[in-house]
Short mmCIF file of C-alpha atoms in Angstrom, two decimals:
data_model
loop_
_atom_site.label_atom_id
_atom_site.label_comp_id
_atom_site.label_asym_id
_atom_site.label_seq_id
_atom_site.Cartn_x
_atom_site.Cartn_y
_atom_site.Cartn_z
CA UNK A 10 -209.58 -1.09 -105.38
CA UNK A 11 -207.28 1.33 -103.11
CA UNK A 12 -206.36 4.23 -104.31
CA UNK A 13 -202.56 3.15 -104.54
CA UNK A 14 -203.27 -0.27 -106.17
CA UNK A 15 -205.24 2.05 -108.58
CA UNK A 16 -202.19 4.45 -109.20
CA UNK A 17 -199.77 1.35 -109.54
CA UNK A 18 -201.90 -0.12 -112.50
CA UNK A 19 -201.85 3.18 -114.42
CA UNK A 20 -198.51 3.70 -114.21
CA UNK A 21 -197.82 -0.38 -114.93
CA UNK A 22 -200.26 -0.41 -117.61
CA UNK A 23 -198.22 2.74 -119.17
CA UNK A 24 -194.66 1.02 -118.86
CA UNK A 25 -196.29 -2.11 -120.40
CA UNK A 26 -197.55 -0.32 -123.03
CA UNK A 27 -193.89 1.71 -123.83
CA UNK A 28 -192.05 -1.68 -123.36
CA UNK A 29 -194.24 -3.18 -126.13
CA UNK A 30 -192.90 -0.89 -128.52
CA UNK A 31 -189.48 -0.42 -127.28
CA UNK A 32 -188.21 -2.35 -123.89
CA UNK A 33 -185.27 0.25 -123.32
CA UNK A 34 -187.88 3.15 -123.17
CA UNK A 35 -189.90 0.45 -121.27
CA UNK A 36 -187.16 0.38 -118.98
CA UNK A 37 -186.41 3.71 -118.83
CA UNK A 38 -189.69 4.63 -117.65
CA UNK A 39 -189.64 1.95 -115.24
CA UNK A 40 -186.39 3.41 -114.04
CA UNK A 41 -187.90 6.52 -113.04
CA UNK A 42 -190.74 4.78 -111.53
CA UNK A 43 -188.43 2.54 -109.09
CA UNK A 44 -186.61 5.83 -107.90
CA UNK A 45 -189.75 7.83 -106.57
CA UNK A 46 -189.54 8.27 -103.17
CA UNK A 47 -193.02 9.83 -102.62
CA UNK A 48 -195.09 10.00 -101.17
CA UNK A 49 -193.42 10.16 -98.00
CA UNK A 50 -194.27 8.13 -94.61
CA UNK A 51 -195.85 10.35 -92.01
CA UNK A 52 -194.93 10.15 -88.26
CA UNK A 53 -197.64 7.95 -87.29
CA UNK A 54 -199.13 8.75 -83.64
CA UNK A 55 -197.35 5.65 -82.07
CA UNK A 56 -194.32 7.01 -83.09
CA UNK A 57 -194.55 11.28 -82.40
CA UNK A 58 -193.24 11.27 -79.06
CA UNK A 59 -190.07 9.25 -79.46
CA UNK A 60 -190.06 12.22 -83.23
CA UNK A 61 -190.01 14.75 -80.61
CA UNK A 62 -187.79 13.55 -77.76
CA UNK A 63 -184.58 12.63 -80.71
CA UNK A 64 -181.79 15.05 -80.35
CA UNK A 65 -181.69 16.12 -84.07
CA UNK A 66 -178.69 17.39 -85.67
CA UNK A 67 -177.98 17.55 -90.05
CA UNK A 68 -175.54 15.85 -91.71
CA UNK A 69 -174.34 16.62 -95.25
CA UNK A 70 -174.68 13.26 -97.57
CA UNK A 71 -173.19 13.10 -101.17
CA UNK A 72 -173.80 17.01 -100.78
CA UNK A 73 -177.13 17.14 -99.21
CA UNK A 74 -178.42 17.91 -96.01
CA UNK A 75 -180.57 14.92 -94.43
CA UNK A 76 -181.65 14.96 -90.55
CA UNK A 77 -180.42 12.85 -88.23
CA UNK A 78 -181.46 11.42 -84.95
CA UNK A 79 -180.06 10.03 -81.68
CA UNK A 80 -181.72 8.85 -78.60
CA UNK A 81 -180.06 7.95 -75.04
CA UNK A 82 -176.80 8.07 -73.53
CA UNK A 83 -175.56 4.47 -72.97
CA UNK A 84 -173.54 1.60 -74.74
CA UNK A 85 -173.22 0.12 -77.21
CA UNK A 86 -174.10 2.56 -79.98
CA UNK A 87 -176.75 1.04 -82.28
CA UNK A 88 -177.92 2.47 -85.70
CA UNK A 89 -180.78 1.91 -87.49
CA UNK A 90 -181.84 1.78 -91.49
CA UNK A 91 -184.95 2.34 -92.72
CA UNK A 92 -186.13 1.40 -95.77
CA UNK A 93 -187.17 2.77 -99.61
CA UNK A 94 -190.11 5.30 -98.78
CA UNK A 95 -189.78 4.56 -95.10
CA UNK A 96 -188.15 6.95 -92.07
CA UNK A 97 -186.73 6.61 -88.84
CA UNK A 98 -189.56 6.49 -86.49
CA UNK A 99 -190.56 3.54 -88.08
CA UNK A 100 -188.17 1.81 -85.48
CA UNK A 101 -190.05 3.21 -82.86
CA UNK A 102 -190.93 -0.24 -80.82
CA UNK A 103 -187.14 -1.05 -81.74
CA UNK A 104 -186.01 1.84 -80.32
CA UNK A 105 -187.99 1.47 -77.22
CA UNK A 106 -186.35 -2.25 -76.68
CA UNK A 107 -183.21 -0.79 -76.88
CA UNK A 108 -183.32 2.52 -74.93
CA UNK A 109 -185.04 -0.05 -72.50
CA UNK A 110 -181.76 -2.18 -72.46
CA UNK A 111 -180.07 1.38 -71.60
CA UNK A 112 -178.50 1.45 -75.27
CA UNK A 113 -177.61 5.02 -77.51
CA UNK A 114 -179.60 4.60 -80.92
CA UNK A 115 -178.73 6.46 -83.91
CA UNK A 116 -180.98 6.83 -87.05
CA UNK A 117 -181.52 9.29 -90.00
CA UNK A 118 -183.82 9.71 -92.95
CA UNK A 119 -182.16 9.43 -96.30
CA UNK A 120 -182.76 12.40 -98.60
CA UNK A 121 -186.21 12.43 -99.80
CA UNK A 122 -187.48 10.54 -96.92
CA UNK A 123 -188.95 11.44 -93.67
CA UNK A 124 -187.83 15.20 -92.68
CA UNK A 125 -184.83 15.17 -95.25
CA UNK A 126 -185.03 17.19 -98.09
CA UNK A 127 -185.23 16.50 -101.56
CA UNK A 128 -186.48 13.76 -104.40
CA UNK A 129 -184.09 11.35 -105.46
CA UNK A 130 -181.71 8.87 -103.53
CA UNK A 131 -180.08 5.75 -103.98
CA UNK A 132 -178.09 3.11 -101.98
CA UNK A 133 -175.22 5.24 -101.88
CA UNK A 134 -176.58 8.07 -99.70
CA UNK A 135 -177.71 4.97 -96.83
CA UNK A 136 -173.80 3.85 -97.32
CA UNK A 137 -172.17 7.43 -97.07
CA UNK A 138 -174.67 8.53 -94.11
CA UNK A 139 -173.66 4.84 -91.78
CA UNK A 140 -169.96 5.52 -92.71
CA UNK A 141 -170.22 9.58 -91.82
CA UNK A 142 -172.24 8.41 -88.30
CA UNK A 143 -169.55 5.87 -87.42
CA UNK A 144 -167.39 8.74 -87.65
CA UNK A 145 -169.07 11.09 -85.72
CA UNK A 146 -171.63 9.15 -83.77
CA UNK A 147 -169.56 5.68 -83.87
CA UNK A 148 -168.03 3.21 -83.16
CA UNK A 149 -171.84 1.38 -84.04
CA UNK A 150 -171.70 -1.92 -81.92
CA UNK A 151 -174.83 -2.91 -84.45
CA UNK A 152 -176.25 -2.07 -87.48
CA UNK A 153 -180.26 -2.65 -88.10
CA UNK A 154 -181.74 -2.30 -91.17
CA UNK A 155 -185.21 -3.21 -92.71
CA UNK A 156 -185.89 -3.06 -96.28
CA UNK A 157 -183.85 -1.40 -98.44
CA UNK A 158 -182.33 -0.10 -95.66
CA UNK A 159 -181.44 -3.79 -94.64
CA UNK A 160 -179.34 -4.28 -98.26
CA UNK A 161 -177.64 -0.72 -97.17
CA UNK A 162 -176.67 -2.42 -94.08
CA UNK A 163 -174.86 -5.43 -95.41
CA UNK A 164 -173.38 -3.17 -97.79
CA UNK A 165 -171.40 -0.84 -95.49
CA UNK A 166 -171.42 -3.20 -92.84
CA UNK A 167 -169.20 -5.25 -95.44
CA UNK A 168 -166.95 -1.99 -96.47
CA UNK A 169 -166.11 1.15 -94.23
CA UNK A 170 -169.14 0.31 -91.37
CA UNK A 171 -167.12 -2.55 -89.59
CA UNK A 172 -169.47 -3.84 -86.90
CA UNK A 173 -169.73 -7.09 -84.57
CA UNK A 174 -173.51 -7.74 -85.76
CA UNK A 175 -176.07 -7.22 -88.77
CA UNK A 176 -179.84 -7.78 -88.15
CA UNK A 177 -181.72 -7.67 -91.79
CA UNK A 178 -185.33 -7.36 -91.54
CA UNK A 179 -187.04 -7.95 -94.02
CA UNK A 180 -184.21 -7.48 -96.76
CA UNK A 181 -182.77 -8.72 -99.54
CA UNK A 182 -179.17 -10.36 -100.80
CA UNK A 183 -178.69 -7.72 -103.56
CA UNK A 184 -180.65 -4.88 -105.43
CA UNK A 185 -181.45 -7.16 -108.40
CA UNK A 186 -184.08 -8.24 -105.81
CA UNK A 187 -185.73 -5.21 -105.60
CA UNK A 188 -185.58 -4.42 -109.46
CA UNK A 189 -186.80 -7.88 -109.98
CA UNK A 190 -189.77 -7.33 -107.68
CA UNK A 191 -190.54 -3.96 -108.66
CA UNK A 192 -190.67 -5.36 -112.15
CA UNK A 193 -192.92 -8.00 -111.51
CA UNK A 194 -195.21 -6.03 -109.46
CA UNK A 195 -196.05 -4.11 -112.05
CA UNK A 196 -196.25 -7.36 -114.54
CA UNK A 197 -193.65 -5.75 -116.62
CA UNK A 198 -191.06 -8.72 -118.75
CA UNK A 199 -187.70 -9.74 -117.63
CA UNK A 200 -185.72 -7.57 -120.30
CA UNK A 201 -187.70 -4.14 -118.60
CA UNK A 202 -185.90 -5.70 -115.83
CA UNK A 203 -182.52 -6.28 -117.16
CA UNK A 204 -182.58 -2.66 -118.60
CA UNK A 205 -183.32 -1.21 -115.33
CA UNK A 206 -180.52 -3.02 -113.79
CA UNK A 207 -178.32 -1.64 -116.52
CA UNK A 208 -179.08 1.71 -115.85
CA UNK A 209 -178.83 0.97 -112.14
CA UNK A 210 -175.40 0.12 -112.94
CA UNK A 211 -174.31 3.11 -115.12
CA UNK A 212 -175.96 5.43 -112.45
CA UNK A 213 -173.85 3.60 -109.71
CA UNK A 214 -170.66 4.15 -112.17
CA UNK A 215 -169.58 0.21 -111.68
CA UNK A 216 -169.57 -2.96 -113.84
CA UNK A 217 -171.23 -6.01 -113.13
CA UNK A 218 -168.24 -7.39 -110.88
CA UNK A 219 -168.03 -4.38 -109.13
CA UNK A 220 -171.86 -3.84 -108.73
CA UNK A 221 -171.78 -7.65 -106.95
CA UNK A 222 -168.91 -7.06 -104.90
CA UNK A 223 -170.59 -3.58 -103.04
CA UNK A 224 -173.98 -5.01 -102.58
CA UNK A 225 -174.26 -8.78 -103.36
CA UNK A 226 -173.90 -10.14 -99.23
CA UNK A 227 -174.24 -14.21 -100.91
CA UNK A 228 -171.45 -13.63 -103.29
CA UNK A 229 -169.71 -11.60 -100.83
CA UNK A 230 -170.76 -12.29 -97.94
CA UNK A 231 -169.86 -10.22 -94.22
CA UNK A 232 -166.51 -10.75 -93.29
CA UNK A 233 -165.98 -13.89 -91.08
CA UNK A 234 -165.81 -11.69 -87.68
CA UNK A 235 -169.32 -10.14 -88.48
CA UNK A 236 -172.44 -12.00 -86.93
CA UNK A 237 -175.37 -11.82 -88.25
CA UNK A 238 -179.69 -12.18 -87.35
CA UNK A 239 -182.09 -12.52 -90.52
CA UNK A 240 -185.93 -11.64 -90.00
CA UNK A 241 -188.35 -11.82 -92.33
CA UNK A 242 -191.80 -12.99 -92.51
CA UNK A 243 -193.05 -15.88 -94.46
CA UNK A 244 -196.32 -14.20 -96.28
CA UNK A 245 -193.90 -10.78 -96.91
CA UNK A 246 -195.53 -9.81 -100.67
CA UNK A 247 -192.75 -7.31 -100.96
CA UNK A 248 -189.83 -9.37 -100.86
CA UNK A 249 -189.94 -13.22 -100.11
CA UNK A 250 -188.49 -15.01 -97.69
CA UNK A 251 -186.29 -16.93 -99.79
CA UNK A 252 -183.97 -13.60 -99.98
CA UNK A 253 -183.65 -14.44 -95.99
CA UNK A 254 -183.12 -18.10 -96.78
CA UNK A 255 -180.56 -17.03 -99.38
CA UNK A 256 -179.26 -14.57 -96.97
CA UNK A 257 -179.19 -17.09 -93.94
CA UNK A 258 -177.12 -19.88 -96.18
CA UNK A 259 -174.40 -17.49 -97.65
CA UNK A 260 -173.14 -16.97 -93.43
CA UNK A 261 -173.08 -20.23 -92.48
CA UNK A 262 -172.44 -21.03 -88.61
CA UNK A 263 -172.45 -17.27 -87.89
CA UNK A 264 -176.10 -16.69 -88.70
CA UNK A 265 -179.62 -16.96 -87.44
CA UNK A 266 -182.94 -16.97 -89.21
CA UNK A 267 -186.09 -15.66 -87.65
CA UNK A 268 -189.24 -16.12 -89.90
CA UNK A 269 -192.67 -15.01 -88.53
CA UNK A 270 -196.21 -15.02 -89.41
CA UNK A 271 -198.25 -12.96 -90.26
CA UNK A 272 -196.27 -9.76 -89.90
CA UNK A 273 -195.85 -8.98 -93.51
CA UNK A 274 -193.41 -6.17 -94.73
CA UNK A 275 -193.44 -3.84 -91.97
CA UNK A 276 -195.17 -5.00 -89.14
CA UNK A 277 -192.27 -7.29 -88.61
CA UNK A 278 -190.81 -4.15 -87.36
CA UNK A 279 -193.10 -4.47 -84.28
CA UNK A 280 -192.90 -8.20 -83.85
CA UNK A 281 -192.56 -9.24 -80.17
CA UNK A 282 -190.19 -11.83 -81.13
CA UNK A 283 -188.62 -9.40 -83.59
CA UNK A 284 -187.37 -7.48 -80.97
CA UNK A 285 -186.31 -9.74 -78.25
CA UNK A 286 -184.34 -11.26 -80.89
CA UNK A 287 -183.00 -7.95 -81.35
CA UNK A 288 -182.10 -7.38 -78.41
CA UNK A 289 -180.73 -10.47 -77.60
CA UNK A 290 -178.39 -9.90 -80.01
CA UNK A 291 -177.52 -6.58 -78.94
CA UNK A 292 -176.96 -7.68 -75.28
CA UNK A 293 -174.53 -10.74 -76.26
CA UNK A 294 -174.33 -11.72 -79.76
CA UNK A 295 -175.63 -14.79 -81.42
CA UNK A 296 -175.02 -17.02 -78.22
CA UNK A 297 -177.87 -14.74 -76.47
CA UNK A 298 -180.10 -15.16 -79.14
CA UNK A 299 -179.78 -18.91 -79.23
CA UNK A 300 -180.07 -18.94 -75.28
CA UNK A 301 -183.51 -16.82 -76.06
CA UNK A 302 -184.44 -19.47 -78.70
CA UNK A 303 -183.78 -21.54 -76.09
CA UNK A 304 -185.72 -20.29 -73.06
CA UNK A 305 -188.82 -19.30 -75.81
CA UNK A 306 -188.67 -23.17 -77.07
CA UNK A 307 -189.16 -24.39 -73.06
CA UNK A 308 -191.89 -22.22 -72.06
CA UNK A 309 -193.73 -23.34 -75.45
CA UNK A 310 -193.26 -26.62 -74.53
CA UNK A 311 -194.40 -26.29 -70.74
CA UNK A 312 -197.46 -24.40 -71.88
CA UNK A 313 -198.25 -26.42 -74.09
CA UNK A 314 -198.15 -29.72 -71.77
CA UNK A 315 -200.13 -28.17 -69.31
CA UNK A 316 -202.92 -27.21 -71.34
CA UNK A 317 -202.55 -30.95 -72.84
CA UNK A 318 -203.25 -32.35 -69.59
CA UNK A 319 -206.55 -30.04 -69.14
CA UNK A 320 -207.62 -30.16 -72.74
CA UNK A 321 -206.57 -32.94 -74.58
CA UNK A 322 -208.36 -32.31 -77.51
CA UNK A 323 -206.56 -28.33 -77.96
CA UNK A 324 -204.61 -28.84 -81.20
CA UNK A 325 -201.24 -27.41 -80.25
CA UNK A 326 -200.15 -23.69 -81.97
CA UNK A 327 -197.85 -23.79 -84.69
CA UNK A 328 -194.40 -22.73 -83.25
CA UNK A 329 -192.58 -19.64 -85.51
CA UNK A 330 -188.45 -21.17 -85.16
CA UNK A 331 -185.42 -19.44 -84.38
CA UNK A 332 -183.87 -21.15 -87.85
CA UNK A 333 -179.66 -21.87 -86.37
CA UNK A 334 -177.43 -22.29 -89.47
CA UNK A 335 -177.80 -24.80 -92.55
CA UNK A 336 -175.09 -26.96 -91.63
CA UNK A 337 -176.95 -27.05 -87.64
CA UNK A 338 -177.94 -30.65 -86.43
CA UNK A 339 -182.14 -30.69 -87.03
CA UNK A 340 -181.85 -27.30 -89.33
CA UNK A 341 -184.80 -27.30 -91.91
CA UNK A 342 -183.94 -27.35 -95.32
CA UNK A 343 -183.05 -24.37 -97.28
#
């Protein structure tokens, strides 16, 4: 067993144990647990030259330093979110499609992550550092976000961020997802769960309407101006694709869904169609990525009549669809 599956049952087999006796000190442990941000992601050796080429500067968050990034010099301005225990150069074959496309990218690592100091964070230090970069590093022509970085995204995307387009990758609709996950990862009962989220919610100083209307995008979804792309992959073990299905049905007519395979939680980042989707989107909007869809749907079609006509007997690959929205003539079902 790896070393980290290892750790995880220790620690889950000591919240089990607590919540068996007591489920608020269950879920107070648990608490604690879901707010570790170590250890921290290295930069991997994929990712150390674009680490090395960022213009760096420091930006004060909820009154701590974290480090930000930026990279080119064109338009539009595009700024990324990474996720819980993740960093910036994570993006790095994003961020290559985009500089590529001649576009300015913006990232930074939350504190406790990446090269920013400190231990604890939560979604409000994503949400203050987009809204302090579309002051001083704005106006963001589209936000990206994967993860937890991805709920941070709709969030201030939905508030003091206002952007044309949101691409979630691998997200979720609201941070009950991620409590409810983290919770049943560690095979921990739904009232651990429900005490975590009410600590969540005390920490966050809001009540349950308030909690949904900041970060649940189905019950309050973008406003109706704000386009938005959904990736995920179907076999993601962190968080499953139904959040993206969920996601996907709440923007109706102003949403696409990408689902891959294969790609799990964070190699979608590097998915080919991941990032022509991307930037597609960056380049035009929604229409681009449908005239992508489009152009990726013909070529699969002509290759696969040709080899057809050679080998007859090739089954044909399953295709990976550009999802358009629910209410879309052939759309799958939700």
């Amino acid at each position: 067993m790896p070393r980290r599956r290892r750790l995880q049952e220790f620690v889950g087999g000591g919240i089990r144990a607590a919540a068996r006796v007591s489920p608020a000190l269950g879920g107070a442990l648990a608490y604690r647990a879901f707010f570790a941000t170590s250890p921290r992601m290295p930069v991997r050796e994929a990712e150390a030259a674009l680490f090395h080429e960022a213009r760096r500067a420091s930006l004060r968050v909820r009154g701590r330093a974290i480090a930000v990034f930026e990279w080119g010099e064109g338009a539009p301005a595009v700024l990324l979110m990474h996720g819980w225990r993740g960093r910036a150069t994570q993006f790095a074959p994003l961020m290559r499609e985009l500089l590529a496309q001649g576009c300015r990218v913006v990232a930074f690592d939350a504190p406790g992550h990446g090269a920013s100091p400190g231990r604890r964070a939560d979604i409000r230090d994503w949400v203050d550092a987009a809204e302090r970069l579309q002051a001083s590093h704005g106006p963001f022509g589209v936000v990206v976000g994967h993860s937890f970085g991805a709920l941070a995204a709709l969030a201030c995307a939905r508030s003091a961020v206002p952007v044309p387009a949101v691409v979630s990758i691998a997200g979720a609709t609201s941070p009950v997802a991620f409590v409810e996950r983290f919770a049943h990862g560690l095979g921990l009962a739904g009232g651990v769960a429900e005490e975590m989220l009410v600590r969540l919610r005390r920490r966050l100083a809001v009540d349950e309407d308030e909690f949904a209307r900041r970060y649940d995008a189905v019950r309050h979804p973008l406003p109706a101006s704000t386009e938005l792309l959904v990736a995920h992959d179907r076999g993601d073990r962190t968080m499953p694709c139904g959040e993206a299905v969920r996601l996907r049905g709440a923007h109706a007519g102003r949403s696409r869904l990408l689902l891959t395979e294969g790609c799990g939680h964070n190699r979608i980042l590097a998915s080919d169609r991941v990032l022509a989707a991307v930037g597609a989107l960056v380049r035009g909007g929604l229409r681009s990525v449908d005239a992508l869809a489009a152009e990726d749907e013909g070529a699969t079609a002509a290759t696969t009549n040709q080899a057809s006509a050679s080998q007859p007997e090739f089954p044909k690959a399953p295709s990976v669809p550009l999802m358009p929205p629910p209410n879309a003539a052939g759309s799958p079902a939700s």
